[in-house]
PDB file of C-alpha atoms and ligand atoms in Angstrom:
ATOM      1  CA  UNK A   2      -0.432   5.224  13.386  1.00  0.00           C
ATOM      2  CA  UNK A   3      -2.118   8.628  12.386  1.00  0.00           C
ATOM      3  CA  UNK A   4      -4.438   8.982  10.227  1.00  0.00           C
ATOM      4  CA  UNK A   5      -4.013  12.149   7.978  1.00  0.00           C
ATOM      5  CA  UNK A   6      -6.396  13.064   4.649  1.00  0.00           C
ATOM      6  CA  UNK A   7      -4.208  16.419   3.397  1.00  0.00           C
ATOM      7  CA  UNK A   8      -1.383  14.558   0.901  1.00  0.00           C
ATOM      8  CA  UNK A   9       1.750  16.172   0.866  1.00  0.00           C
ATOM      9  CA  UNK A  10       4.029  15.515  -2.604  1.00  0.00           C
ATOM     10  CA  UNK A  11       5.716  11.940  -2.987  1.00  0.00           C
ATOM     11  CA  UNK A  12       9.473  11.978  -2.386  1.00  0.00           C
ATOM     12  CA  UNK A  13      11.146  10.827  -5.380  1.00  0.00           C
ATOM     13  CA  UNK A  14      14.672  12.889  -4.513  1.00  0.00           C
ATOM     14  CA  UNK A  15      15.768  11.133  -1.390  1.00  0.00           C
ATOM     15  CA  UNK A  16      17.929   8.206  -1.310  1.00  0.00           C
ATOM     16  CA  UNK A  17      15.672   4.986  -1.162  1.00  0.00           C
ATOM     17  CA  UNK A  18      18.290   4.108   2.324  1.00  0.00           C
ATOM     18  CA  UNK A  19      16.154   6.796   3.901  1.00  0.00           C
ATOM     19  CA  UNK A  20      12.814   4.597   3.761  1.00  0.00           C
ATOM     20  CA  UNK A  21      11.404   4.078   7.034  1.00  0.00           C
ATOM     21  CA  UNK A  22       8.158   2.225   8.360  1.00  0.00           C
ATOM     22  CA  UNK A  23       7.096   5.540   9.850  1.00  0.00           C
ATOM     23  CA  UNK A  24       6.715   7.195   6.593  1.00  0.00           C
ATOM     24  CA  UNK A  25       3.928   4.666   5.891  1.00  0.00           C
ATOM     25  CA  UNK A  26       0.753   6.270   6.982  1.00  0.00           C
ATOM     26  CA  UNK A  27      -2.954   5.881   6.833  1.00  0.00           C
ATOM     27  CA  UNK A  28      -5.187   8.141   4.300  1.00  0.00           C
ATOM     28  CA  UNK A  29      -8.248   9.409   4.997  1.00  0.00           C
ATOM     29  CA  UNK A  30     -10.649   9.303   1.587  1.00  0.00           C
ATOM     30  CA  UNK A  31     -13.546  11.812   1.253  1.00  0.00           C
ATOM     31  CA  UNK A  32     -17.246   9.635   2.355  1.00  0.00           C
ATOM     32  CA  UNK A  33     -19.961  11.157   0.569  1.00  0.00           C
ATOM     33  CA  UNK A  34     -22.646   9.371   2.796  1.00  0.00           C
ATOM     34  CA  UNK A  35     -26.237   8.488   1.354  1.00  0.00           C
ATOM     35  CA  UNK A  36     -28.910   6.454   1.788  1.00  0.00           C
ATOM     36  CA  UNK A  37     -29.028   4.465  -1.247  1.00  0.00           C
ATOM     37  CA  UNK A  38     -25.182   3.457  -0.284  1.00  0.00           C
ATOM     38  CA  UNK A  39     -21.935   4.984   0.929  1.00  0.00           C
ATOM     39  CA  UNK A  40     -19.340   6.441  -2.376  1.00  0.00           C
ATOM     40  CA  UNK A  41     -15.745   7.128  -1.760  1.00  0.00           C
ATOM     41  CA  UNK A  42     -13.419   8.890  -4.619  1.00  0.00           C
ATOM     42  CA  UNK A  43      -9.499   8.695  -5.174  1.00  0.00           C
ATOM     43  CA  UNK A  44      -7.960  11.739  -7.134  1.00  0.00           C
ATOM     44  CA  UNK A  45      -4.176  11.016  -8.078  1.00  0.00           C
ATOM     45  CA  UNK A  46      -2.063  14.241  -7.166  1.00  0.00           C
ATOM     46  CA  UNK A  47      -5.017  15.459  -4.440  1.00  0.00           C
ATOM     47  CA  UNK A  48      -6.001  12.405  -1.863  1.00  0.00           C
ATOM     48  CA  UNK A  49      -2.663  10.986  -3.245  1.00  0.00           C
ATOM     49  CA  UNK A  50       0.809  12.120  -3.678  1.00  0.00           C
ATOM     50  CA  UNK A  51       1.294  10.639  -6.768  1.00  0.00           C
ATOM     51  CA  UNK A  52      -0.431  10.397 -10.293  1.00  0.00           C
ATOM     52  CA  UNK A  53      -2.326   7.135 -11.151  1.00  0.00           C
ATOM     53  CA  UNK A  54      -0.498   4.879 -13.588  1.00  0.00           C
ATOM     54  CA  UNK A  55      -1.926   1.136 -12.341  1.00  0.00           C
ATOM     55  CA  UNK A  56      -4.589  -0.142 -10.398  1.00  0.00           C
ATOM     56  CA  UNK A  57      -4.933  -3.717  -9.513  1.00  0.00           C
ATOM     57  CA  UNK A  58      -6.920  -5.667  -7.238  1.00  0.00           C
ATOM     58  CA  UNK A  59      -6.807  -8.564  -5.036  1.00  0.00           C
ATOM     59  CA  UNK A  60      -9.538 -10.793  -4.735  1.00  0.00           C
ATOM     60  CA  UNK A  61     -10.937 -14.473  -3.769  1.00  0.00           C
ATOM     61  CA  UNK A  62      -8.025 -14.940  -1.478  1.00  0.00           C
ATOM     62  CA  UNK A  63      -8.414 -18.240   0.419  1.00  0.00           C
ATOM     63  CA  UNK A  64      -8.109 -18.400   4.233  1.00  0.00           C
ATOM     64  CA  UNK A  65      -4.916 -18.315   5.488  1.00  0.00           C
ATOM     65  CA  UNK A  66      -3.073 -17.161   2.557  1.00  0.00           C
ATOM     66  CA  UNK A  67      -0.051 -14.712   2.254  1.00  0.00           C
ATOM     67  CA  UNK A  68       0.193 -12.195  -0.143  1.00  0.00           C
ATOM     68  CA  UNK A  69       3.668  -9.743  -1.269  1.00  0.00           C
ATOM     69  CA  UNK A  70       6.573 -10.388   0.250  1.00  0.00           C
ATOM     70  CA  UNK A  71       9.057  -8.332  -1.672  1.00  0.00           C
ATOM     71  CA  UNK A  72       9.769  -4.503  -1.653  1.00  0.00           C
ATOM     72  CA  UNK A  73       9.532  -2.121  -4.324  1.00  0.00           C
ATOM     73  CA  UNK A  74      12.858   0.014  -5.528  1.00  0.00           C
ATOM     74  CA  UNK A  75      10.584   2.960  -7.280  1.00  0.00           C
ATOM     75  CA  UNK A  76       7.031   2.399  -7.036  1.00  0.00           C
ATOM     76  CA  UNK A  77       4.966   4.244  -4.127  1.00  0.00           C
ATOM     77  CA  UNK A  78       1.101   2.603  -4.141  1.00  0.00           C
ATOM     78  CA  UNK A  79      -1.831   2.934  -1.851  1.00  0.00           C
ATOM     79  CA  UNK A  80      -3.821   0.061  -0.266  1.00  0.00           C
ATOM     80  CA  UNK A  81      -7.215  -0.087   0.363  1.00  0.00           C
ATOM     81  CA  UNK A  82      -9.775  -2.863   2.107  1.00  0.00           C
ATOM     82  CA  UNK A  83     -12.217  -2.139   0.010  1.00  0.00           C
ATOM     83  CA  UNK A  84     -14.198  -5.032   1.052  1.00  0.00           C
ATOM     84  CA  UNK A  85     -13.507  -6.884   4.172  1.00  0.00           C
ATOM     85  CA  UNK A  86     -10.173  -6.749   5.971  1.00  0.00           C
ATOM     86  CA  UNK A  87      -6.349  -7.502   5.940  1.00  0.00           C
ATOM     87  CA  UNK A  88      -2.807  -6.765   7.659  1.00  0.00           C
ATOM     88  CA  UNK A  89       0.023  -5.445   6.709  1.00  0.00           C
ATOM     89  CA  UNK A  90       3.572  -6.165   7.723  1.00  0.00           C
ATOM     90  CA  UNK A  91       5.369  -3.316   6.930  1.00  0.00           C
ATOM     91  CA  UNK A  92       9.525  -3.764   7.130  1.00  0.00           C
ATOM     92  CA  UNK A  93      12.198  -1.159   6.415  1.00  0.00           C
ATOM     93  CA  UNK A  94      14.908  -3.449   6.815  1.00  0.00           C
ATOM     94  CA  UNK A  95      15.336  -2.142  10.813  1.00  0.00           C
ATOM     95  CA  UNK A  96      12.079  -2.625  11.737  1.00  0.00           C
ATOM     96  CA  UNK A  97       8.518  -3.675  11.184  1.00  0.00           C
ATOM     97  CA  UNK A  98       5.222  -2.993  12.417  1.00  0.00           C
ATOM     98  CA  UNK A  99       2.014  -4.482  11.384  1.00  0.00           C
ATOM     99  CA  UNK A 100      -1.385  -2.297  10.305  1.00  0.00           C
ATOM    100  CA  UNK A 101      -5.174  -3.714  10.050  1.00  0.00           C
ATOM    101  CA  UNK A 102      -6.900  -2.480   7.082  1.00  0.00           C
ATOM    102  CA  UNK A 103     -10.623  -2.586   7.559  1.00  0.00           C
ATOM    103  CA  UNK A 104     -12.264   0.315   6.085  1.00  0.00           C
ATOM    104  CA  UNK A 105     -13.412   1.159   2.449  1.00  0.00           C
ATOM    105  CA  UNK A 106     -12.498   4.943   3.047  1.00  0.00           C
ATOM    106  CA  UNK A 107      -8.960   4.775   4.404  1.00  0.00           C
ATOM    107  CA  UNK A 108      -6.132   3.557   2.784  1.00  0.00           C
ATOM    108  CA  UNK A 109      -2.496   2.720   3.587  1.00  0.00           C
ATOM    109  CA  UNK A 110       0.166   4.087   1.664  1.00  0.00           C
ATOM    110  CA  UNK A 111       3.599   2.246   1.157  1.00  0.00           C
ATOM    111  CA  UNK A 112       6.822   4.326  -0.800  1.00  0.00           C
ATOM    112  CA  UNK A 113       9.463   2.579  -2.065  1.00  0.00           C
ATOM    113  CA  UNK A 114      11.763   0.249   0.150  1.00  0.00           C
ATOM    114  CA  UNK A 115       9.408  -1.077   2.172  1.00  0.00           C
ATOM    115  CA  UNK A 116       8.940  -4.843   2.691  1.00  0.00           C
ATOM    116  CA  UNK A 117       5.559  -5.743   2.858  1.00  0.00           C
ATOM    117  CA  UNK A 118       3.605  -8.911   3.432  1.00  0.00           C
ATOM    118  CA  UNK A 119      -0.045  -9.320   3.544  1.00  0.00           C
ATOM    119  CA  UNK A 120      -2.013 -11.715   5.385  1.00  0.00           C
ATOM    120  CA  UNK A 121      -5.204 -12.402   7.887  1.00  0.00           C
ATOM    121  CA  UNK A 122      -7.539 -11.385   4.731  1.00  0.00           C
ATOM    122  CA  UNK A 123     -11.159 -12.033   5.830  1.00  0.00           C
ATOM    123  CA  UNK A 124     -13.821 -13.744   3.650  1.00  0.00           C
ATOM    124  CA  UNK A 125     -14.883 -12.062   0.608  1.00  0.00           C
ATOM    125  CA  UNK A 126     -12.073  -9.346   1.196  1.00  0.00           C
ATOM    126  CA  UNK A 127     -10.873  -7.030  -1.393  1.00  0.00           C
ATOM    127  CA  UNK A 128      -7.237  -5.604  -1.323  1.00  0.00           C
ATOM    128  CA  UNK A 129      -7.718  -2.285  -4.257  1.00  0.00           C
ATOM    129  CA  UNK A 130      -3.760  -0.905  -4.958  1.00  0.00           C
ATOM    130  CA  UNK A 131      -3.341   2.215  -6.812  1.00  0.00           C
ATOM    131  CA  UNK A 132       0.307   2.310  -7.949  1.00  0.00           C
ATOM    132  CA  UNK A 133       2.374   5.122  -9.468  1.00  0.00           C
ATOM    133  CA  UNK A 134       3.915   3.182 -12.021  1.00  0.00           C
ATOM    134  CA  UNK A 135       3.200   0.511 -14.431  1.00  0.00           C
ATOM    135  CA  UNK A 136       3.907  -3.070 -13.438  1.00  0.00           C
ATOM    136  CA  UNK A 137       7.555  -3.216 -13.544  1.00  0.00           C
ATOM    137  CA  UNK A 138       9.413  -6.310 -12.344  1.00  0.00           C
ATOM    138  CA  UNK A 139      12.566  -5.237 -12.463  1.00  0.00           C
ATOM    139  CA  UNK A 140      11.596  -2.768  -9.810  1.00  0.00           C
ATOM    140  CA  UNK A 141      10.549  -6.018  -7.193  1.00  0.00           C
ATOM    141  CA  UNK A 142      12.803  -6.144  -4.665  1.00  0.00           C
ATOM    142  CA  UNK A 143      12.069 -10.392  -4.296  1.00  0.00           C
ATOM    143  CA  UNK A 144      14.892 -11.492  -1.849  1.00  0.00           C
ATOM    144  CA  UNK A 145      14.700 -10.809   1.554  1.00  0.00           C
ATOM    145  CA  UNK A 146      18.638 -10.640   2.285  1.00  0.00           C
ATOM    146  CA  UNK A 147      19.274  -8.729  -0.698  1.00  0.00           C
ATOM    147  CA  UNK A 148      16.610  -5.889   0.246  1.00  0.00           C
ATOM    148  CA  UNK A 149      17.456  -5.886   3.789  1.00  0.00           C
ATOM    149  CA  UNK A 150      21.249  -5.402   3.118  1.00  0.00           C
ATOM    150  CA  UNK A 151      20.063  -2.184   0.206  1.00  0.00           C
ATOM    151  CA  UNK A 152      17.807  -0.750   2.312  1.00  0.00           C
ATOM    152  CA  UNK A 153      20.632  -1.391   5.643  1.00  0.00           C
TER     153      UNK A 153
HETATM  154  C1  T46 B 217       2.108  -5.399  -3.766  1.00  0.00           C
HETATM  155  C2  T46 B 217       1.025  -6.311  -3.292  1.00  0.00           C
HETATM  156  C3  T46 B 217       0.049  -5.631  -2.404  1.00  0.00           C
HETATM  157  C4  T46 B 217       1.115  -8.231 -13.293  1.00  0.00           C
HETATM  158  O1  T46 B 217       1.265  -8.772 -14.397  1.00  0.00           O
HETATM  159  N1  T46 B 217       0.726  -6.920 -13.207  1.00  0.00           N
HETATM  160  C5  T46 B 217       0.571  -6.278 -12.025  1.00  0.00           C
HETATM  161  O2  T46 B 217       0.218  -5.090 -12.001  1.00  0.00           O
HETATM  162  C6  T46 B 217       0.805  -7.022 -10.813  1.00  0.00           C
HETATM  163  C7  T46 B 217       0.649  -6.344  -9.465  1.00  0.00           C
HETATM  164  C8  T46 B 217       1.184  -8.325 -10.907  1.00  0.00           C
HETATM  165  N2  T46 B 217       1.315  -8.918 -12.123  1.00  0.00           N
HETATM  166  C9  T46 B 217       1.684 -10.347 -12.179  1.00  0.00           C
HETATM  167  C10 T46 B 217       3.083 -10.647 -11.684  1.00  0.00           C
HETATM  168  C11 T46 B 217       2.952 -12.046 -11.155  1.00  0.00           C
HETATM  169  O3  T46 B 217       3.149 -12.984 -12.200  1.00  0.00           O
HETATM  170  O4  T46 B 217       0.805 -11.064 -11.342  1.00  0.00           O
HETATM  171  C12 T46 B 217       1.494 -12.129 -10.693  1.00  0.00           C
HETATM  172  C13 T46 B 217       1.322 -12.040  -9.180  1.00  0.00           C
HETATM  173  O5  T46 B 217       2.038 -10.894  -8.700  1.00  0.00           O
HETATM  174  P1  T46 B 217       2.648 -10.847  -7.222  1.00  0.00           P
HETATM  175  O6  T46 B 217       3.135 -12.185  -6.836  1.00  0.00           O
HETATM  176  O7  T46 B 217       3.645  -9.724  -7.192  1.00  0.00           O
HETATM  177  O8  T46 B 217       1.350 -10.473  -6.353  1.00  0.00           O
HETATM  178  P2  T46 B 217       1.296 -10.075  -4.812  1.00  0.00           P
HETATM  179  O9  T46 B 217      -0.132 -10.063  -4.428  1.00  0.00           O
HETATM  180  O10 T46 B 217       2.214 -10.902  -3.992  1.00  0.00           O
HETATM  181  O11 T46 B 217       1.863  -8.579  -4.763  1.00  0.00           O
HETATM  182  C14 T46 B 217       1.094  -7.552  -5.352  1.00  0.00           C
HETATM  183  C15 T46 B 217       2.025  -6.534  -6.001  1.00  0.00           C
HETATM  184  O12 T46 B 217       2.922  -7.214  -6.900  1.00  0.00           O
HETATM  185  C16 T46 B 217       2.829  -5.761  -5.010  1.00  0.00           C
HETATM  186  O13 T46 B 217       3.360  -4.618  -5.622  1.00  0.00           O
HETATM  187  O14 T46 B 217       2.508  -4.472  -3.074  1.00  0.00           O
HETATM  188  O15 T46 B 217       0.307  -6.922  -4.371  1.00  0.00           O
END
């Protein structure tokens, strides 16, 4: 999967049918490197294609746990291993491939339609999302079936 740091606008126009696990890609943030400890910076509408409405964070995840499993309808949201390391099963419904997050600096970012589940977090891990939207549930997507025969 390439990595690319120049953000081009979010979608919002096309039909959410259209979603595909190739237009999930990997971000590279700016690294302003220093002795005293590494700093990374997020800007919503310039390292992202969206404004920031939400961020949330997941954290103390035990071993062997399983996070998401559902799809959004709307919502487009970056991921980032800010501490430690996950995976990510990305599904359009067609197909699905799987991406390691393991960097503070490069994040994964996941538009609407896509199934996603999360798993393999390492100890002490920290899964950072910055969503364009405020939590929502009606826009969850929860049922496997029911998202695969939308998004079909
Ligand atoms: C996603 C993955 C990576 C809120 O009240 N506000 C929020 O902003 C969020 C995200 C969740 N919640 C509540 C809803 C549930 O009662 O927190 C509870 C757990 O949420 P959920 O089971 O959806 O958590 P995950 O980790 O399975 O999924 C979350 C996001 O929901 C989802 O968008 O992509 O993290």
């Amino acid at each position: 999967m390439p990595l690319r740091s120049v953000v081009r606008p979010a979608d919002t126009e096309s039909p959410a049918a259209a979603a595909s696990v190739d237009d999930c890609r990997l971000i590279e943030l700016p690294r302003i490197t220093d002795p005293r400890g590494n700093l990374t910076f997020v800007e919503g509408g310039v390292h992202l294609p969206f404004s920031i409405a939400r961020a949330y964070y997941l954290y103390d995840v035990p071993g062997g746990a399983e996070r998401g499993g559902h799809a959004h309808r709307a919502l487009h949201q970056l991921l980032i291993a800010v501490a430690g390391s996950f995976e990510v099963v990305l599904d359009d419904g067609r197909r699905r491939r799987r991406v390691q997050l393991n960097r503070p600096y490069r994040g994964l970012l996941i538009g609407p339609m896509i199934w996603r589940e999360l798993d393999g977090f390492s100890s002490g891990s920290v899964c950072l999302v910055l969503a364009s939207q405020r939590y929502d549930e009606a826009d969850y997507h929860r049922d496997y079936a029911a998202f695969v025969a939308e998004a079909g």
